[in-house]
């Protein structure tokens, strides 16, 4: 059974700091990995999608890496801003295909202090 | 990116009534949609996988007669909470996979907050 872990559960940093959010998973046979952002009381916004054959993806100040063999992914946020405050979740999809279900981590709640 | 619309965003109902939540993919076709439930400060719990034109696949512990799912078209799936009770109060979120993209990227609706009195 795939398990996804995100530690720590919460993180508080001053504005401008570069930071790394970690995600680990137990079964390396994944189809893809996706990072999401969730604001309080809202749905999830897709940030980055990494296919199993890829090692990283970048979008603006965000960079996500994937190391399948070690079961790890990181989300790097450059020059953090108060608007980045949210809960960040990673999720992996099993290698059974594009329509297989995602397994989510519990998320990391980030607070960026002005 | 692709857009998934969920309606209603908030609903308050009396115990014993049924509530229907709609999930629409606005600019793509979704052969598969997923329904999740989220408790406060918790991660998402998958309830069921909804496949267009066939019966939904429910996760262990989820009552299929309680949470009716219908995926009648490639752009619409509905979740009906039947005979709702206060313990059904929760945040329900749907998601959809773009059938044509082949990437498996998942897009989420804005969620529906259900409060059962």
XYZ file of N, CA and C in Angstrom:
693
model
N 0.839 -1.190 0.000
C 0.000 0.000 0.000
C 0.875 1.240 0.000
N 0.593 2.126 -0.944
C 1.370 3.361 -1.061
C 1.084 4.284 0.117
N 2.131 4.811 0.715
C 1.998 5.789 1.776
C 2.831 7.015 1.417
N 2.250 8.181 1.632
C 2.916 9.441 1.313
C 3.065 10.244 2.599
N 4.275 10.691 2.849
C 4.575 11.402 4.094
C 5.125 12.781 3.794
N 4.622 13.772 4.510
C 5.131 15.131 4.393
C 5.466 15.629 5.805
N 6.729 15.962 5.973
C 7.218 16.428 7.272
C 8.064 17.681 7.056
N 7.901 18.765 7.863
C 7.006 18.834 9.027
C 5.576 19.140 8.612
N 4.677 19.113 9.548
C 3.276 19.414 9.245
C 3.052 20.903 9.059
N 3.909 21.697 9.685
C 3.761 23.153 9.586
C 5.136 23.799 9.560
N 5.191 24.952 8.895
C 6.465 25.648 8.713
C 6.192 27.145 8.682
N 7.007 27.904 9.409
C 6.873 29.357 9.404
C 8.218 29.969 9.058
N 8.236 30.839 8.045
C 9.492 31.436 7.590
C 9.290 32.925 7.361
N 10.362 33.709 7.414
C 10.247 35.138 7.093
C 10.195 35.333 5.582
N 9.577 36.407 5.196
C 9.458 36.731 3.779
C 10.839 36.817 3.122
N 10.941 36.334 1.902
C 12.184 36.415 1.153
C 13.039 35.161 1.231
N 12.720 34.291 2.182
C 13.538 33.089 2.348
C 13.234 32.064 1.261
N 14.298 31.365 0.839
C 14.100 30.224 -0.060
C 13.812 29.002 0.803
N 12.885 28.174 0.394
C 12.563 27.033 1.245
C 12.267 25.786 0.421
N 12.384 24.668 1.113
C 12.186 23.359 0.487
C 11.144 22.580 1.279
N 10.141 22.082 0.582
C 9.133 21.227 1.205
C 9.383 19.797 0.738
N 9.379 18.881 1.668
C 9.710 17.495 1.359
C 8.495 16.590 1.298
N 8.605 15.579 0.458
C 7.558 14.567 0.305
C 8.241 13.234 0.078
N 7.804 12.209 0.793
C 8.375 10.880 0.562
C 7.253 9.872 0.347
N 7.517 8.855 -0.444
C 6.518 7.828 -0.727
C 7.176 6.459 -0.672
N 6.375 5.441 -0.355
C 6.942 4.129 -0.064
C 7.083 3.227 -1.285
N 6.231 3.400 -2.274
C 6.261 2.539 -3.460
C 6.767 3.355 -4.644
N 7.904 2.980 -5.185
C 8.523 3.768 -6.255
C 7.872 3.533 -7.627
N 6.954 2.589 -7.701
C 6.285 2.305 -8.983
C 5.136 3.291 -9.188
N 5.502 4.524 -9.505
C 4.483 5.556 -9.667
C 4.334 5.953 -11.123
N 3.160 6.495 -11.450
C 2.886 7.008 -12.798
C 3.317 8.465 -12.887
N 2.940 9.226 -11.859
C 3.381 10.605 -11.767
C 3.232 11.107 -10.343
N 3.734 12.294 -10.101
C 3.607 12.946 -8.796
C 3.151 14.374 -9.038
N 2.240 14.829 -8.203
C 1.677 16.155 -8.413
C 1.733 16.935 -7.105
N 2.119 18.204 -7.192
C 2.093 19.102 -6.044
C 0.892 20.043 -6.185
N 0.197 20.224 -5.051
C -0.978 21.085 -5.019
C -0.824 22.136 -3.930
N -1.585 23.186 -4.098
C -1.718 24.210 -3.066
C -3.192 24.269 -2.669
N -3.444 24.383 -1.363
C -4.805 24.545 -0.885
C -4.874 25.716 0.077
N -5.713 26.686 -0.243
C -5.988 27.791 0.662
C -7.156 27.398 1.561
N -7.246 27.964 2.761
C -8.296 27.564 3.717
C -9.690 27.617 3.115
N -10.433 26.530 3.248
C -11.808 26.480 2.773
C -11.955 26.408 1.270
N -10.859 26.145 0.573
C -10.896 26.115 -0.881
C -10.509 24.743 -1.418
N -10.682 24.573 -2.719
C -10.230 23.355 -3.371
C -8.735 23.374 -3.573
N -8.242 22.441 -4.371
C -6.817 22.335 -4.606
C -6.446 22.934 -5.950
N -5.323 23.624 -5.971
C -4.796 24.175 -7.204
C -3.551 23.395 -7.589
N -3.526 22.877 -8.801
C -2.361 22.122 -9.259
C -1.193 23.074 -9.493
N -0.053 22.759 -8.913
C 1.146 23.581 -9.060
C 2.089 22.992 -10.104
N 2.451 21.748 -9.889
C 3.410 21.109 -10.791
C 3.100 19.623 -10.889
N 3.293 19.086 -12.081
C 3.101 17.660 -12.331
C 4.407 17.105 -12.862
N 4.910 16.047 -12.243
C 6.137 15.408 -12.711
C 5.801 13.981 -13.114
N 6.059 13.655 -14.366
C 5.847 12.287 -14.816
C 6.976 11.407 -14.274
N 6.744 10.116 -14.249
C 7.714 9.193 -13.646
C 9.058 9.208 -14.372
N 9.053 9.590 -15.636
C 10.285 9.613 -16.419
C 11.047 10.928 -16.265
N 10.447 11.887 -15.580
C 11.072 13.205 -15.443
C 11.750 13.334 -14.082
N 12.659 14.285 -13.990
C 13.364 14.514 -12.731
C 12.971 15.829 -12.077
N 12.487 16.779 -12.863
C 12.064 18.028 -12.263
C 11.147 18.796 -13.205
N 10.421 19.730 -12.608
C 9.565 20.645 -13.341
C 9.662 22.004 -12.673
N 9.542 23.050 -13.487
C 9.664 24.411 -12.965
C 8.502 25.255 -13.452
N 8.023 26.110 -12.546
C 7.013 27.086 -12.919
C 7.231 28.331 -12.067
N 7.735 29.372 -12.703
C 7.981 30.614 -11.965
C 8.972 30.412 -10.834
N 8.549 30.752 -9.608
C 9.426 30.598 -8.438
C 9.412 29.195 -7.850
N 8.678 28.304 -8.472
C 8.541 26.947 -7.958
C 9.355 25.966 -8.800
N 9.989 25.042 -8.100
C 10.708 23.959 -8.772
C 10.451 22.683 -7.994
N 10.000 21.658 -8.690
C 9.758 20.375 -8.038
C 10.698 19.332 -8.625
N 11.270 18.528 -7.773
C 12.157 17.457 -8.216
C 11.577 16.114 -7.817
N 12.004 15.084 -8.530
C 11.533 13.732 -8.248
C 12.702 12.752 -8.310
N 12.859 11.978 -7.256
C 13.833 10.891 -7.216
C 13.057 9.618 -6.911
N 12.675 8.919 -7.973
C 11.823 7.739 -7.794
C 12.501 6.652 -6.984
N 13.776 6.425 -7.250
C 14.466 5.311 -6.595
C 14.511 5.466 -5.094
N 14.627 6.708 -4.622
C 14.662 6.931 -3.173
C 13.287 7.272 -2.624
N 12.293 7.392 -3.485
C 10.940 7.691 -3.039
C 10.801 9.090 -2.472
N 11.402 10.070 -3.150
C 11.350 11.422 -2.617
C 11.049 12.457 -3.695
N 10.371 13.509 -3.254
C 10.171 14.681 -4.089
C 10.329 15.913 -3.214
N 10.820 16.983 -3.806
C 10.914 18.245 -3.076
C 10.264 19.344 -3.896
N 9.654 20.279 -3.200
C 9.119 21.488 -3.820
C 9.936 22.655 -3.295
N 10.631 23.310 -4.201
C 11.474 24.442 -3.844
C 10.721 25.726 -4.171
N 10.623 26.612 -3.182
C 9.984 27.915 -3.386
C 11.041 28.995 -3.197
N 11.283 29.754 -4.233
C 12.298 30.803 -4.171
C 11.669 32.120 -3.729
N 12.434 32.855 -2.936
C 12.020 34.198 -2.520
C 10.575 34.225 -2.037
N 10.322 33.508 -0.985
C 8.946 33.334 -0.503
C 8.271 34.677 -0.187
N 6.952 34.691 -0.402
C 6.129 35.890 -0.182
C 4.960 35.531 0.734
N 4.401 36.518 1.440
C 3.235 36.226 2.295
C 2.099 35.544 1.535
N 1.956 35.848 0.254
C 0.918 35.216 -0.558
C 1.151 33.734 -0.809
N 2.331 33.253 -0.480
C 2.614 31.818 -0.612
C 2.065 31.021 0.566
N 1.589 31.718 1.588
C 1.046 31.043 2.768
C -0.160 30.204 2.368
N -0.085 28.908 2.625
C -1.134 27.954 2.236
C -0.688 26.571 2.696
N -1.513 25.584 2.425
C -1.121 24.198 2.678
C -0.695 23.576 1.355
N 0.452 22.932 1.361
C 0.999 22.313 0.155
C 0.927 20.793 0.302
N 0.283 20.172 -0.656
C 0.115 18.723 -0.622
C 0.805 18.081 -1.816
N 1.434 16.972 -1.575
C 1.942 16.188 -2.696
C 1.100 14.922 -2.794
N 1.005 14.411 -4.000
C 0.200 13.215 -4.244
C 0.854 12.398 -5.345
N 0.794 11.089 -5.197
C 1.376 10.217 -6.212
C 0.300 9.330 -6.806
N 0.476 9.055 -8.086
C -0.447 8.158 -8.776
C 0.302 6.879 -9.093
N -0.344 5.745 -8.823
C 0.288 4.463 -9.056
C 0.555 4.248 -10.541
N 1.462 3.344 -10.829
C 1.883 3.110 -12.207
C 0.839 2.374 -13.036
N -0.363 2.195 -12.491
C -1.387 1.471 -13.240
C -2.002 2.326 -14.346
N -1.710 3.624 -14.339
C -2.191 4.407 -15.462
C -2.684 5.790 -15.099
N -3.029 6.543 -16.160
C -3.380 7.954 -15.983
C -4.670 8.141 -15.200
N -5.534 7.148 -15.145
C -6.795 7.304 -14.431
C -6.793 6.635 -13.063
N -5.637 6.160 -12.629
C -5.599 5.536 -11.318
C -5.675 6.604 -10.233
N -6.018 6.178 -9.036
C -6.255 7.154 -7.981
C -4.954 7.691 -7.410
N -5.068 8.896 -6.831
C -3.939 9.529 -6.173
C -3.902 9.155 -4.702
N -2.700 9.083 -4.174
C -2.520 8.958 -2.731
C -1.893 10.248 -2.247
N -2.547 10.890 -1.292
C -2.107 12.195 -0.813
C -1.306 12.093 0.472
N -0.374 13.025 0.644
C 0.217 13.264 1.940
C -0.732 14.141 2.747
N -0.389 14.381 4.012
C -1.255 15.181 4.875
C -1.037 16.677 4.682
N -0.001 17.027 3.945
C 0.225 18.424 3.640
C 1.139 19.128 4.614
N 1.728 20.217 4.150
C 2.561 21.082 4.980
C 1.930 22.466 4.950
N 1.581 22.972 6.117
C 0.982 24.307 6.201
C 2.097 25.337 6.343
N 2.226 26.161 5.324
C 3.303 27.151 5.269
C 2.771 28.528 5.637
N 3.501 29.193 6.487
C 3.181 30.577 6.841
C 4.413 31.426 6.545
N 4.254 32.424 5.690
C 5.344 33.323 5.355
C 5.076 34.662 6.029
N 5.940 35.030 6.967
C 5.759 36.243 7.765
C 6.299 37.464 7.026
N 5.503 38.551 7.005
C 5.984 39.776 6.325
C 7.216 40.348 7.023
N -4.843 26.497 -17.330
C -5.098 25.114 -16.976
C -6.567 24.770 -17.090
N -6.861 23.492 -16.970
C -8.235 23.030 -17.075
C -9.062 23.495 -15.882
N -10.372 23.661 -16.106
C -11.246 24.183 -15.068
C -12.284 23.143 -14.678
N -12.406 22.951 -13.385
C -13.443 22.083 -12.836
C -14.329 22.931 -11.949
N -15.609 22.909 -12.220
C -16.561 23.710 -11.461
C -17.391 22.816 -10.559
N -17.540 23.236 -9.327
C -18.299 22.459 -8.358
C -19.404 23.344 -7.786
N -20.594 22.742 -7.652
C -21.739 23.531 -7.184
C -22.673 22.665 -6.358
N -23.198 23.124 -5.225
C -22.983 24.464 -4.662
C -21.688 24.518 -3.852
N -21.218 25.694 -3.562
C -20.015 25.841 -2.752
C -20.335 25.670 -1.262
N -21.540 26.032 -0.895
C -21.966 25.845 0.495
C -23.421 25.421 0.504
N -23.745 24.496 1.382
C -25.133 24.071 1.526
C -25.379 23.690 2.973
N -26.521 24.154 3.472
C -26.970 23.819 4.820
C -28.299 23.113 4.675
N -28.436 21.966 5.296
C -29.681 21.231 5.154
C -30.087 20.628 6.493
N -31.328 20.218 6.564
C -31.838 19.572 7.775
C -31.520 18.084 7.744
N -31.373 17.517 8.904
C -31.113 16.092 9.019
C -32.239 15.296 8.355
N -31.856 14.294 7.567
C -32.844 13.453 6.897
C -33.088 13.812 5.447
N -32.645 14.979 5.054
C -32.836 15.388 3.655
C -31.655 14.915 2.812
N -31.814 14.992 1.491
C -30.754 14.603 0.566
C -30.195 15.833 -0.120
N -28.917 15.788 -0.389
C -28.234 16.924 -0.997
C -27.441 16.444 -2.200
N -27.555 17.180 -3.306
C -26.824 16.821 -4.521
C -25.740 17.852 -4.791
N -24.545 17.368 -5.074
C -23.402 18.225 -5.423
C -22.973 17.884 -6.841
N -22.808 18.935 -7.650
C -22.420 18.724 -9.047
C -20.952 19.062 -9.287
N -20.336 18.305 -10.165
C -18.939 18.533 -10.548
C -18.877 18.519 -12.080
N -18.442 19.628 -12.636
C -18.381 19.744 -14.089
C -16.971 20.080 -14.564
N -16.538 19.418 -15.606
C -15.301 19.816 -16.275
C -15.713 20.771 -17.387
N -15.240 22.007 -17.329
C -15.757 23.049 -18.206
C -15.110 23.081 -19.583
N -13.857 22.716 -19.672
C -13.185 22.861 -20.961
C -12.459 21.594 -21.395
N -12.848 20.459 -20.812
C -12.252 19.202 -21.251
C -13.204 18.065 -20.905
N -12.971 16.936 -21.518
C -13.778 15.759 -21.233
C -13.081 14.895 -20.186
N -13.860 14.415 -19.245
C -13.294 13.649 -18.135
C -13.964 12.285 -18.055
N -13.277 11.258 -18.485
C -13.845 9.919 -18.368
C -13.829 9.453 -16.916
N -12.928 10.030 -16.143
C -12.813 9.641 -14.742
C -12.837 10.870 -13.846
N -13.676 10.802 -12.827
C -13.707 11.840 -11.804
C -13.591 11.172 -10.437
N -13.037 11.898 -9.497
C -12.843 11.370 -8.152
C -13.578 12.265 -7.151
N -14.147 11.637 -6.160
C -14.800 12.395 -5.086
C -14.039 12.166 -3.788
N -13.737 13.296 -3.129
C -12.989 13.252 -1.872
C -13.794 13.918 -0.772
N -13.428 13.561 0.437
C -13.992 14.198 1.614
C -12.814 14.678 2.455
N -12.961 15.849 3.041
C -11.876 16.399 3.833
C -12.401 16.914 5.156
N -11.844 16.414 6.245
C -12.181 16.898 7.572
C -11.217 18.013 7.942
N -11.611 18.859 8.910
C -10.765 20.000 9.280
C -9.338 19.592 9.610
N -8.408 20.294 8.994
C -6.977 20.092 9.221
C -6.509 18.676 8.874
N -7.249 18.008 8.034
C -6.866 16.676 7.583
C -6.654 16.679 6.071
N -6.005 15.627 5.591
C -5.818 15.528 4.159
C -7.086 14.985 3.498
N -7.022 14.813 2.204
C -8.196 14.356 1.475
C -8.361 12.841 1.597
N -9.596 12.430 1.773
C -9.912 11.011 1.831
C -10.714 10.650 0.584
N -10.175 9.756 -0.228
C -10.875 9.354 -1.434
C -12.124 8.562 -1.066
N -13.261 8.982 -1.613
C -14.511 8.277 -1.353
C -14.806 7.282 -2.469
N -14.674 7.758 -3.721
C -15.049 6.896 -4.842
C -14.454 7.424 -6.130
N -14.320 6.504 -7.066
C -13.876 6.834 -8.426
C -15.082 6.702 -9.342
N -15.354 7.768 -10.071
C -16.529 7.822 -10.922
C -16.112 7.702 -12.391
N -16.615 6.687 -13.070
C -16.295 6.471 -14.474
C -17.525 6.709 -15.332
N -17.366 7.482 -16.377
C -18.476 7.827 -17.253
C -19.125 6.582 -17.825
N -20.426 6.487 -17.653
C -21.187 5.393 -18.235
C -21.146 4.089 -17.474
N -20.509 4.073 -16.319
C -20.481 2.837 -15.533
C -20.618 3.156 -14.045
N -20.731 2.111 -13.266
C -20.906 2.311 -11.823
C -19.621 2.820 -11.182
N -19.816 3.606 -10.150
C -18.662 4.134 -9.426
C -17.994 3.034 -8.607
N -16.722 3.206 -8.378
C -15.961 2.299 -7.513
C -15.746 2.988 -6.178
N -16.269 2.393 -5.123
C -16.202 3.011 -3.804
C -15.026 2.468 -3.004
N -14.434 3.339 -2.203
C -13.364 2.925 -1.309
C -13.952 2.154 -0.126
N -13.095 1.382 0.475
C -13.532 0.580 1.619
C -14.053 1.483 2.725
N -15.214 1.115 3.249
C -15.791 1.886 4.350
C -16.735 2.982 3.905
N -16.835 3.244 2.618
C -17.751 4.268 2.112
C -19.038 3.587 1.653
N -20.161 4.044 2.208
C -21.444 3.404 1.892
C -21.965 3.876 0.546
N -22.090 2.983 -0.402
C -22.514 3.381 -1.733
C -23.981 3.801 -1.771
N -24.792 3.283 -0.853
C -26.201 3.678 -0.817
C -26.386 5.021 -0.115
N -25.382 5.426 0.604
C -25.413 6.695 1.311
C -24.920 7.817 0.397
N -23.878 7.526 -0.333
C -23.249 8.499 -1.220
C -23.404 8.000 -2.663
N -24.480 8.493 -3.293
C -24.790 8.055 -4.648
C -24.016 8.895 -5.659
N -23.330 8.216 -6.556
C -22.543 8.908 -7.569
C -23.050 8.538 -8.947
N -23.264 9.569 -9.763
C -23.712 9.383 -11.136
C -22.801 10.162 -12.066
N -22.264 9.480 -13.062
C -21.349 10.122 -14.027
C -21.981 9.924 -15.400
N -23.012 10.744 -15.671
C -23.855 10.512 -16.838
C -23.241 10.999 -18.141
N -22.296 11.919 -18.055
C -21.684 12.437 -19.275
C -20.194 12.662 -19.042
N -19.495 13.001 -20.104
C -18.049 13.204 -20.000
C -17.679 14.506 -19.301
N -18.676 15.309 -18.946
C -18.373 16.581 -18.293
C -19.100 16.762 -16.973
N -19.854 15.774 -16.531
C -20.641 15.964 -15.317
C -20.681 14.702 -14.466
N -20.356 14.875 -13.200
C -20.546 13.823 -12.209
C -21.273 14.448 -11.030
N -22.173 13.699 -10.422
C -22.894 14.213 -9.258
C -22.737 13.271 -8.077
N -22.670 13.878 -6.903
C -22.634 13.150 -5.644
C -23.883 13.535 -4.865
N -24.698 12.552 -4.509
C -25.882 12.807 -3.699
C -25.698 12.159 -2.336
N -25.746 13.003 -1.302
C -25.684 12.510 0.071
C -27.124 12.263 0.494
N -27.486 11.023 0.656
C -28.870 10.677 0.961
C -29.115 10.620 2.467
N -30.292 11.060 2.866
C -30.683 11.049 4.277
C -29.518 11.551 5.143
N -29.138 12.783 4.874
C -27.951 13.342 5.523
C -28.131 13.457 7.040
N -27.049 13.228 7.751
C -27.019 13.376 9.208
C -25.869 14.310 9.574
N -25.873 14.844 10.782
C -24.821 15.785 11.170
C -23.407 15.248 10.949
N -23.222 13.951 11.106
C -21.871 13.391 10.920
C -21.420 13.414 9.456
N -22.365 13.702 8.545
C -22.001 13.836 7.129
C -21.480 15.240 6.814
N -21.582 16.131 7.784
C -21.078 17.485 7.578
C -19.583 17.419 7.300
N -19.185 18.027 6.194
C -17.787 17.928 5.792
C -17.559 18.797 4.567
N -16.335 18.790 4.094
C -15.952 19.483 2.867
C -15.772 18.411 1.807
N -16.543 18.491 0.744
C -16.484 17.492 -0.323
C -15.851 18.141 -1.555
N -14.879 17.452 -2.130
C -14.158 18.002 -3.285
C -14.138 16.973 -4.407
N -14.389 17.449 -5.619
C -14.297 16.549 -6.764
C -13.055 16.896 -7.581
N -12.626 15.946 -8.373
C -11.498 16.188 -9.260
C -11.706 15.406 -10.552
N -11.028 15.834 -11.576
C -11.209 15.207 -12.885
C -9.892 15.102 -13.626
N -9.800 14.061 -14.432
C -8.631 13.837 -15.269
C -9.006 14.150 -16.705
N -8.177 14.934 -17.390
C -8.399 15.215 -18.797
C -8.107 13.960 -19.609
N -9.171 13.395 -20.200
C -9.035 12.118 -20.883
C -8.076 12.186 -22.073
N -8.018 13.340 -22.731
C -7.221 13.427 -23.958
C -5.762 13.765 -23.728
N -5.457 14.373 -22.607
C -4.080 14.839 -22.411
C -3.106 13.684 -22.227
N -3.567 12.621 -21.580
C -2.690 11.484 -21.350
C -1.672 11.685 -20.251
N -1.632 12.885 -19.647
C -0.638 13.154 -18.607
C -1.077 12.637 -17.250
N -2.374 12.455 -17.080
C -2.871 12.046 -15.773
C -2.951 13.188 -14.781
N -2.790 14.424 -15.261
C -2.872 15.556 -14.335
C -4.306 15.693 -13.826
N -4.396 15.936 -12.528
C -5.692 15.995 -11.874
C -6.047 17.441 -11.578
N -7.286 17.832 -11.876
C -7.762 19.181 -11.601
C -8.932 19.106 -10.634
N -8.936 20.035 -9.682
C -9.921 19.989 -8.611
C -10.940 21.101 -8.717
N -12.139 20.798 -8.222
C -13.135 21.830 -8.049
C -12.846 22.629 -6.795
N -13.668 23.619 -6.540
C -13.468 24.509 -5.398
C -13.988 23.936 -4.089
N -14.664 22.804 -4.188
C -15.158 22.181 -2.975
C -16.560 22.632 -2.597
N -17.238 21.789 -1.830
C -18.590 22.093 -1.347
C -18.632 21.833 0.147
N -18.978 22.868 0.903
C -19.070 22.739 2.355
C -20.488 22.351 2.712
N -20.671 21.151 3.232
C -21.990 20.664 3.642
C -22.119 20.737 5.152
N -23.190 21.379 5.598
C -23.512 21.439 7.028
C -24.900 20.854 7.214
N -24.981 19.806 8.005
C -26.259 19.156 8.275
C -26.681 19.494 9.698
N -27.833 20.102 9.818
C -28.306 20.545 11.146
C -29.079 19.446 11.875
